[in-house]
Short mmCIF file of C-alpha atoms and ligand atoms in Angstrom, two decimals:
data_model
loop_
_atom_site.label_atom_id
_atom_site.label_comp_id
_atom_site.label_asym_id
_atom_site.label_seq_id
_atom_site.Cartn_x
_atom_site.Cartn_y
_atom_site.Cartn_z
CA UNK U 183 110.33 71.33 86.21
CA UNK U 184 107.79 72.64 88.76
CA UNK U 185 109.40 74.53 91.62
CA UNK U 186 112.76 74.89 89.88
CA UNK U 187 114.54 78.19 90.48
CA UNK U 188 116.53 79.95 87.76
CA UNK U 189 119.09 82.72 87.64
CA UNK U 190 118.93 86.11 85.89
CA UNK U 191 121.99 88.09 84.86
CA UNK U 192 121.82 91.76 83.87
CA UNK U 193 124.22 92.82 81.11
CA UNK U 194 126.28 94.93 80.97
CA UNK U 195 127.28 94.84 84.60
CA UNK U 196 126.72 91.19 85.42
CA UNK U 197 124.43 91.70 88.44
CA UNK U 198 122.57 88.49 89.21
CA UNK U 199 119.42 87.50 91.05
CA UNK U 200 117.41 84.34 91.64
CA UNK U 201 114.16 83.72 89.78
CA UNK U 202 111.50 81.90 91.77
CA UNK U 203 108.87 79.84 89.98
CA UNK U 204 105.53 81.53 89.53
CA UNK U 205 106.82 84.97 90.54
CA UNK U 206 107.32 87.77 88.03
CA UNK U 207 110.90 88.62 87.09
CA UNK U 208 110.31 92.16 88.41
CA UNK U 209 109.10 90.94 91.82
CA UNK U 210 112.08 88.60 92.13
CA UNK U 211 114.46 91.47 91.36
CA UNK U 212 112.85 93.90 93.82
CA UNK U 213 112.76 91.30 96.59
CA UNK U 214 116.53 90.97 96.10
CA UNK U 215 116.97 94.76 96.11
CA UNK U 216 117.75 94.99 92.41
CA UNK U 217 116.04 98.05 90.98
CA UNK U 218 114.63 97.68 87.48
CA UNK U 219 112.60 100.26 85.58
CA UNK U 220 108.83 99.83 86.16
CA UNK U 221 105.55 101.67 86.72
CA UNK U 222 102.04 100.20 86.95
CA UNK U 223 102.96 96.54 87.75
CA UNK U 224 99.89 95.56 85.74
CA UNK U 225 101.24 95.06 82.22
CA UNK U 226 99.77 98.38 81.11
CA UNK U 227 102.44 101.10 81.02
CA UNK U 228 105.32 99.24 79.29
CA UNK U 229 107.89 100.88 81.62
CA UNK U 230 109.25 97.45 82.52
CA UNK U 231 109.94 96.48 78.88
CA UNK U 232 113.35 94.80 78.77
CA UNK U 233 115.22 92.91 76.05
CA UNK U 234 115.98 89.27 76.80
CA UNK U 235 119.40 88.48 75.36
CA UNK U 236 119.04 84.83 76.27
CA UNK U 237 116.52 82.53 77.93
CA UNK U 238 112.81 81.84 77.83
CA UNK U 239 109.86 83.35 79.68
CA UNK U 240 106.12 82.96 79.87
CA UNK U 241 105.15 86.49 78.80
CA UNK U 242 101.95 86.45 80.86
CA UNK U 243 98.59 87.92 80.01
CA UNK U 244 99.49 91.17 78.22
CA UNK U 245 97.92 93.12 75.39
CA UNK U 246 99.45 93.67 71.97
CA UNK U 247 99.27 97.38 72.82
CA UNK U 248 101.69 97.01 75.76
CA UNK U 249 103.99 94.66 73.83
CA UNK U 250 103.60 94.37 70.07
CA UNK U 251 103.95 91.12 68.14
CA UNK U 252 107.22 92.32 66.59
CA UNK U 253 108.62 93.28 70.00
CA UNK U 254 107.78 89.77 71.27
CA UNK U 255 109.58 88.26 68.27
CA UNK U 256 112.62 90.47 68.90
CA UNK U 257 112.81 89.14 72.48
CA UNK U 258 111.31 91.99 74.51
CA UNK U 259 109.26 91.19 77.62
CA UNK U 260 107.33 93.09 80.28
CA UNK U 261 109.14 92.01 83.41
CA UNK U 262 106.20 92.78 85.72
CA UNK U 263 104.29 89.96 83.95
CA UNK U 264 107.03 87.65 82.65
CA UNK U 265 107.83 84.45 84.53
CA UNK U 266 111.08 82.61 83.88
CA UNK U 267 111.12 79.24 82.16
CA UNK U 268 114.95 79.08 82.11
CA UNK U 269 117.99 81.09 83.22
CA UNK U 270 117.83 84.58 81.71
CA UNK U 271 120.26 87.19 80.44
CA UNK U 272 118.58 90.62 80.38
CA UNK U 273 119.85 93.84 78.77
CA UNK U 274 120.24 96.35 81.65
CA UNK U 275 118.77 99.85 81.19
CA UNK U 276 119.79 103.00 83.00
CA UNK U 277 117.48 103.98 85.87
CA UNK U 278 117.53 107.69 86.79
CA UNK U 279 119.30 108.24 90.14
CA UNK U 280 119.43 104.51 90.81
CA UNK U 281 121.94 104.92 93.62
CA UNK U 282 120.05 107.80 95.18
CA UNK U 283 117.85 105.62 97.34
CA UNK U 284 118.42 101.91 97.99
CA UNK U 285 115.53 99.63 97.07
CA UNK U 286 113.32 98.98 100.09
CA UNK U 287 112.48 95.31 99.89
CA UNK U 288 108.73 94.97 99.34
CA UNK U 289 106.95 92.77 101.85
CA UNK U 290 103.49 91.41 102.58
CA UNK U 291 101.62 92.37 105.73
CA UNK U 292 98.12 92.68 107.17
CA UNK U 293 96.39 96.02 107.62
CA UNK U 294 93.20 97.20 109.22
CA UNK U 295 91.02 100.10 108.13
CA UNK U 296 90.93 102.49 111.10
CA UNK U 297 89.16 105.41 109.44
CA UNK U 298 87.50 106.17 106.14
CA UNK U 299 86.03 109.54 105.24
CA UNK U 300 84.68 111.16 102.10
CA UNK U 301 86.80 114.10 100.93
CA UNK U 302 84.56 114.85 97.95
CA UNK U 303 81.74 113.10 96.15
CA UNK U 304 84.09 110.43 94.77
CA UNK U 305 87.41 110.74 96.64
CA UNK U 306 87.84 109.05 100.01
CA UNK U 307 90.62 109.16 102.57
CA UNK U 308 91.42 105.72 103.93
CA UNK U 309 93.61 105.26 107.00
CA UNK U 310 95.21 101.89 107.54
CA UNK U 311 96.91 100.58 110.66
CA UNK U 312 99.64 98.13 109.67
CA UNK U 313 100.65 95.06 111.63
CA UNK U 314 104.29 96.06 111.14
CA UNK U 315 106.08 99.23 110.10
CA UNK U 316 106.35 100.00 106.41
CA UNK U 317 109.43 101.90 105.26
CA UNK U 318 108.86 103.78 102.02
CA UNK U 319 109.93 106.84 100.11
CA UNK U 320 107.47 109.71 99.62
CA UNK U 321 105.76 109.11 96.27
CA UNK U 322 105.65 105.31 96.49
CA UNK U 323 102.58 103.08 96.50
CA UNK U 324 101.33 99.84 98.00
CA UNK U 325 99.22 97.06 96.55
CA UNK U 326 96.01 95.93 98.23
CA UNK U 327 94.68 92.44 97.62
CA UNK U 328 91.02 92.39 96.68
CA UNK U 329 89.27 90.55 99.52
CA UNK U 330 87.97 87.19 98.29
CA UNK U 331 90.12 87.35 95.12
CA UNK U 332 93.51 85.88 96.11
CA UNK U 333 96.27 87.07 93.79
CA UNK U 334 94.28 90.06 92.50
CA UNK U 335 95.87 93.34 93.57
CA UNK U 336 95.23 97.07 93.15
CA UNK U 337 97.85 99.82 93.49
CA UNK U 338 97.25 102.79 95.80
CA UNK U 339 99.72 105.60 96.42
CA UNK U 340 100.60 106.46 99.98
CA UNK U 341 99.46 109.97 100.91
CA UNK U 342 100.97 110.08 104.40
CA UNK U 343 104.62 110.79 105.13
CA UNK U 344 107.12 108.05 106.04
CA UNK U 345 107.17 109.54 109.56
CA UNK U 346 104.18 107.33 110.53
CA UNK U 347 105.34 103.95 109.23
CA UNK U 348 102.66 101.90 111.00
CA UNK U 349 99.72 104.07 109.99
CA UNK U 350 99.33 105.08 106.37
CA UNK U 351 96.77 107.06 104.47
CA UNK U 352 95.48 106.50 100.93
CA UNK U 353 93.26 108.66 98.74
CA UNK U 354 90.96 106.41 96.78
CA UNK U 355 88.57 107.33 93.99
CA UNK U 356 85.36 105.37 94.61
CA UNK U 357 84.22 103.81 91.33
CA UNK U 358 80.74 102.31 91.15
CA UNK U 359 81.17 98.58 90.50
CA UNK U 360 84.93 98.72 91.13
CA UNK U 361 86.12 95.49 92.71
CA UNK U 362 88.07 97.27 95.39
CA UNK U 363 86.93 100.89 95.40
CA UNK U 364 83.23 100.15 94.79
CA UNK U 365 82.63 98.04 97.91
CA UNK U 366 81.41 99.86 101.03
CA UNK U 367 82.77 97.23 103.43
CA UNK U 368 86.34 98.05 102.32
CA UNK U 369 85.73 101.59 103.61
CA UNK U 370 84.52 100.52 107.04
CA UNK U 371 86.60 100.77 110.24
CA UNK U 372 87.77 97.36 111.39
CA UNK U 373 87.92 95.81 107.90
CA UNK U 374 91.09 93.70 107.42
CA UNK U 375 93.16 93.83 104.25
CA UNK U 376 96.28 92.17 102.88
CA UNK U 377 98.76 94.65 101.46
CA UNK U 378 102.26 94.49 100.00
CA UNK U 379 104.91 97.03 99.11
CA UNK U 380 106.39 99.54 98.95
CA UNK U 381 106.60 99.88 95.18
CA UNK U 382 107.14 102.65 92.68
CA UNK U 383 109.90 104.67 91.11
CA UNK U 384 108.28 108.11 91.27
CA UNK U 385 109.62 108.70 94.75
CA UNK U 386 111.12 112.04 95.64
CA UNK U 387 114.71 112.25 94.42
CA UNK U 388 117.54 113.90 96.31
CA UNK U 389 118.48 116.96 94.27
CA UNK U 390 118.88 120.73 94.44
CA UNK U 391 116.41 121.31 91.65
CA UNK U 392 113.00 122.94 92.23
CA UNK U 393 110.20 120.38 92.41
CA UNK U 394 107.16 120.59 90.16
CA UNK U 395 104.23 118.41 91.26
CA UNK U 396 101.30 117.93 88.91
CA UNK U 397 98.21 115.90 89.81
CA UNK U 398 94.54 115.46 89.15
CA UNK U 399 91.95 113.63 91.27
CA UNK U 400 93.35 110.90 93.54
CA UNK U 401 96.79 111.65 92.02
CA UNK U 402 97.07 114.19 94.84
CA UNK U 403 97.89 111.29 97.21
CA UNK U 404 101.60 110.79 96.44
CA UNK U 405 102.08 114.56 96.08
CA UNK U 406 100.76 114.99 99.62
CA UNK U 407 103.25 112.44 100.89
CA UNK U 408 106.04 114.35 99.17
CA UNK U 409 104.94 117.76 100.50
CA UNK U 410 104.13 116.54 104.01
CA UNK U 411 107.54 114.92 104.34
CA UNK U 412 109.28 117.96 102.81
CA UNK U 413 107.56 120.14 105.44
CA UNK U 414 108.70 117.82 108.24
CA UNK U 415 112.29 117.85 106.98
CA UNK U 416 112.21 121.61 106.25
CA UNK U 417 113.50 120.81 102.79
CA UNK U 418 115.03 124.02 101.36
CA UNK U 419 113.96 123.24 97.78
CA UNK U 420 111.10 125.08 96.12
CA UNK U 421 107.93 123.05 95.63
CA UNK U 422 105.18 123.97 93.17
CA UNK U 423 101.97 121.95 93.15
CA UNK U 424 99.50 122.19 90.28
CA UNK U 425 96.28 120.37 91.13
CA UNK U 426 93.53 119.98 88.58
CA UNK U 427 89.89 119.08 89.19
CA UNK U 428 86.57 119.52 87.44
CA UNK U 429 84.64 121.63 89.92
CA UNK U 430 85.44 123.35 93.20
CA UNK U 431 83.86 120.54 95.23
CA UNK U 432 86.40 118.13 93.70
CA UNK U 433 89.33 120.16 95.07
CA UNK U 434 90.13 118.21 98.21
CA UNK U 435 92.24 119.02 101.26
CA UNK U 436 92.61 122.68 100.38
CA UNK U 437 92.77 123.75 104.04
CA UNK U 438 95.71 121.47 104.70
CA UNK U 439 97.47 122.62 101.52
CA UNK U 440 96.99 126.26 102.56
CA UNK U 441 98.44 125.49 106.01
CA UNK U 442 101.41 123.80 104.41
CA UNK U 443 101.85 126.85 102.19
CA UNK U 444 102.02 129.03 105.30
CA UNK U 445 104.38 126.65 107.12
CA UNK U 446 106.79 126.09 104.23
CA UNK U 447 108.73 129.06 102.94
CA UNK U 448 109.12 127.54 99.48
CA UNK U 449 105.82 125.81 98.74
CA UNK U 450 103.10 127.21 96.49
CA UNK U 451 100.04 125.51 95.16
CA UNK U 452 97.78 126.34 92.26
CA UNK U 453 94.42 124.74 91.64
CA UNK U 454 92.79 124.68 88.25
CA UNK U 455 89.17 123.84 87.49
CA UNK U 456 88.29 122.43 84.10
CA UNK U 457 84.51 122.88 84.56
CA UNK U 458 83.75 125.32 87.40
CA UNK U 459 80.07 125.26 88.32
CA UNK U 460 78.17 128.49 87.69
CA UNK U 461 77.49 129.00 91.41
CA UNK U 462 81.09 128.32 92.53
CA UNK U 463 82.22 131.95 92.33
CA UNK U 464 85.60 130.49 91.39
CA UNK U 465 88.27 133.13 90.92
CA UNK U 466 91.24 130.82 90.36
CA UNK U 467 92.68 129.34 87.19
CA UNK U 468 90.25 127.81 84.71
CA UNK U 469 91.17 125.09 82.26
CA UNK U 470 92.92 121.76 82.19
CA UNK U 471 96.07 121.53 84.25
CA UNK U 472 98.09 121.38 81.00
CA UNK U 473 96.59 124.71 79.87
CA UNK U 474 97.56 126.32 83.16
CA UNK U 475 101.10 124.93 82.94
CA UNK U 476 101.29 126.13 79.35
CA UNK U 477 100.46 129.65 80.51
CA UNK U 478 102.57 129.71 83.67
CA UNK U 479 105.76 127.74 82.99
CA UNK U 480 107.93 129.24 80.29
CA UNK U 481 111.02 127.10 80.86
CA UNK U 482 110.70 123.65 82.47
CA UNK U 483 114.40 122.82 82.23
CA UNK U 484 115.33 123.62 85.87
CA UNK U 485 112.69 121.32 87.41
CA UNK U 486 112.32 117.77 88.65
CA UNK U 487 108.72 116.98 87.71
CA UNK U 488 106.42 114.43 89.39
CA UNK U 489 103.15 113.68 87.63
CA UNK U 490 100.31 111.50 88.94
CA UNK U 491 96.77 110.67 87.92
CA UNK U 492 94.94 109.60 84.80
CA UNK U 493 97.30 108.26 82.10
CA UNK U 494 96.03 110.75 79.46
CA UNK U 495 96.79 113.67 81.78
CA UNK U 496 100.23 112.28 82.68
CA UNK U 497 101.08 111.88 79.01
CA UNK U 498 99.85 115.37 78.09
CA UNK U 499 101.77 117.03 80.94
CA UNK U 500 104.97 115.08 80.21
CA UNK U 501 104.77 116.00 76.51
CA UNK U 502 104.27 119.66 77.39
CA UNK U 503 107.14 119.77 79.87
CA UNK U 504 109.48 118.04 77.40
CA UNK U 505 108.56 120.67 74.82
CA UNK U 506 109.39 123.28 77.45
CA UNK U 507 112.89 121.95 77.92
CA UNK U 508 112.82 119.47 80.83
CA UNK U 509 115.07 116.50 80.30
CA UNK U 510 113.32 113.13 80.07
CA UNK U 511 115.16 111.66 83.04
CA UNK U 512 113.85 114.45 85.32
CA UNK U 513 110.22 113.39 84.83
CA UNK U 514 108.87 110.88 87.35
CA UNK U 515 105.32 109.76 86.79
CA UNK U 516 102.75 107.30 88.05
CA UNK U 517 99.98 106.80 85.55
CA UNK U 518 96.99 105.41 87.43
CA UNK U 519 96.27 102.64 84.95
CA UNK U 520 93.23 100.53 85.77
CA UNK U 521 94.28 96.95 86.49
CA UNK U 522 91.17 95.32 85.17
CA UNK U 523 90.95 96.53 81.55
C1 FAD Y 849 100.89 102.96 90.22
C2 FAD Y 849 99.41 103.17 90.47
C3 FAD Y 849 98.99 103.91 91.56
C4 FAD Y 849 97.63 104.10 91.79
N1 FAD Y 849 97.26 104.87 92.86
C5 FAD Y 849 95.95 105.11 93.06
C6 FAD Y 849 95.53 105.96 94.14
O1 FAD Y 849 96.34 106.46 94.94
N2 FAD Y 849 94.20 106.19 94.29
C7 FAD Y 849 93.26 105.63 93.43
O2 FAD Y 849 92.06 105.88 93.62
N3 FAD Y 849 93.63 104.81 92.42
C8 FAD Y 849 94.94 104.53 92.22
N4 FAD Y 849 95.30 103.70 91.20
C9 FAD Y 849 94.24 102.98 90.46
C10 FAD Y 849 93.84 101.72 91.27
O3 FAD Y 849 94.93 100.82 91.34
C11 FAD Y 849 92.66 100.95 90.67
O4 FAD Y 849 92.89 100.68 89.31
C12 FAD Y 849 91.33 101.68 90.82
O5 FAD Y 849 91.08 101.98 92.17
C13 FAD Y 849 90.18 100.81 90.29
O6 FAD Y 849 90.17 99.59 90.97
P1 FAD Y 849 88.79 98.88 91.35
O7 FAD Y 849 89.12 97.48 91.77
O8 FAD Y 849 87.98 99.72 92.26
O9 FAD Y 849 88.02 98.87 89.97
P2 FAD Y 849 88.07 97.71 88.87
O10 FAD Y 849 87.19 96.60 89.27
O11 FAD Y 849 89.51 97.41 88.56
O12 FAD Y 849 87.47 98.49 87.63
C14 FAD Y 849 86.08 98.70 87.49
C15 FAD Y 849 85.82 99.60 86.31
O13 FAD Y 849 86.23 100.93 86.60
C16 FAD Y 849 87.03 101.44 85.55
N5 FAD Y 849 88.02 102.38 86.13
C17 FAD Y 849 89.23 102.08 86.65
N6 FAD Y 849 89.84 103.21 87.09
C18 FAD Y 849 88.99 104.23 86.83
C19 FAD Y 849 89.05 105.62 87.05
N7 FAD Y 849 90.09 106.21 87.63
N8 FAD Y 849 87.98 106.37 86.68
C20 FAD Y 849 86.88 105.81 86.13
N9 FAD Y 849 86.79 104.47 85.88
C21 FAD Y 849 87.81 103.69 86.22
C22 FAD Y 849 87.71 100.22 84.97
O14 FAD Y 849 88.07 100.49 83.65
C23 FAD Y 849 86.62 99.17 85.05
O15 FAD Y 849 85.76 99.28 83.95
C24 FAD Y 849 96.67 103.51 90.94
C25 FAD Y 849 97.09 102.73 89.86
C26 FAD Y 849 98.43 102.57 89.63
C27 FAD Y 849 98.87 101.74 88.45
S1 FES Y 850 103.80 97.25 82.21
FE1 FES Y 850 105.13 96.45 83.69
S2 FES Y 850 105.27 98.00 85.16
FE2 FES Y 850 103.75 98.75 83.78
#
């Protein structure tokens, strides 16, 4: 029946939440401060794959790569896409450090572009003034609705620290033809946007372990939020940032990173260029970020690792760190999956 609400129960444990019609199971859970495992929110990464013990869902528009035919038959669903057609019983899965940080209820709000500046040929810094304060953990992201396309959203990681909750910064890769990133008017002061959030599970965990941050391209955004807030809190942990780019002109915000290195006793950053231009005079590390990690990290077991950027890079770095001894539940990653493919 249209408009009917249902109930979800997580087993074991018995936690319950209400399922609203037309809203994904994941969104319903997060709005009721129930943390489930998830990543891209676009049906791409399969992080939100859960087994339905009982009940029926509309699986949504997902590929057979994200959820295979046999998984569908066995009762698995991607909860970021699935919408309830009945009450549900869902097999609960462990979430690393679930009690570390309570879920911040995601909310919708308006935002206005107050500044937009190119940081490199393709990466832009976008500052948004929010109509109301946004609480978030360093490492989380927001969604921006594509103007003129109601219900079509893009994820962008927050690069600023939570200390400025009404003014946030994003680092956006401008893609020619991209529905959000390709339009000049979206990068013009005064432009109004609808946003919602915060989302994401790759937020900085409380722990005593050294922190390894690995990013390429616009994946630097959430790492900046983590480092900026660590500097503000004078976090005693060690932070290591590995930042990969193609050429020297793609290495953004190096002056700020150097300043942070001077201000923070335990922060070091390493940049690696995969294709330094002949005239660059580059004396730093050369190669993909995985090659540099391969050379420089002998034992990854002591670290908490945060990885952000292109999915292929995230996968390669995670595989390498696992081979070097890190435990799977100490890897936190945001693969920047494209929503539209
Ligand atoms: C959790 C998460 C966090 C993200 N955070 C950021 C962020 O902080 N900064 C950021 O810039 N992006 C981020 N992204 C990616 C972002 O959400 C969009 O997918 C991206 O900006 C493209 O959107 P668009 O509307 O401009 O292009 P679309 O209209 O969606 O796509 C246009 C074309 O561009 C291609 N395309 C998409 N992404 C890329 C790419 N990276 N390189 C080359 N071609 C591409 C698509 O395949 C498509 O063919 C994140 C994604 C996720 C899942
Ligand atoms: S597939 Fe659901 S969060 Fe990525």
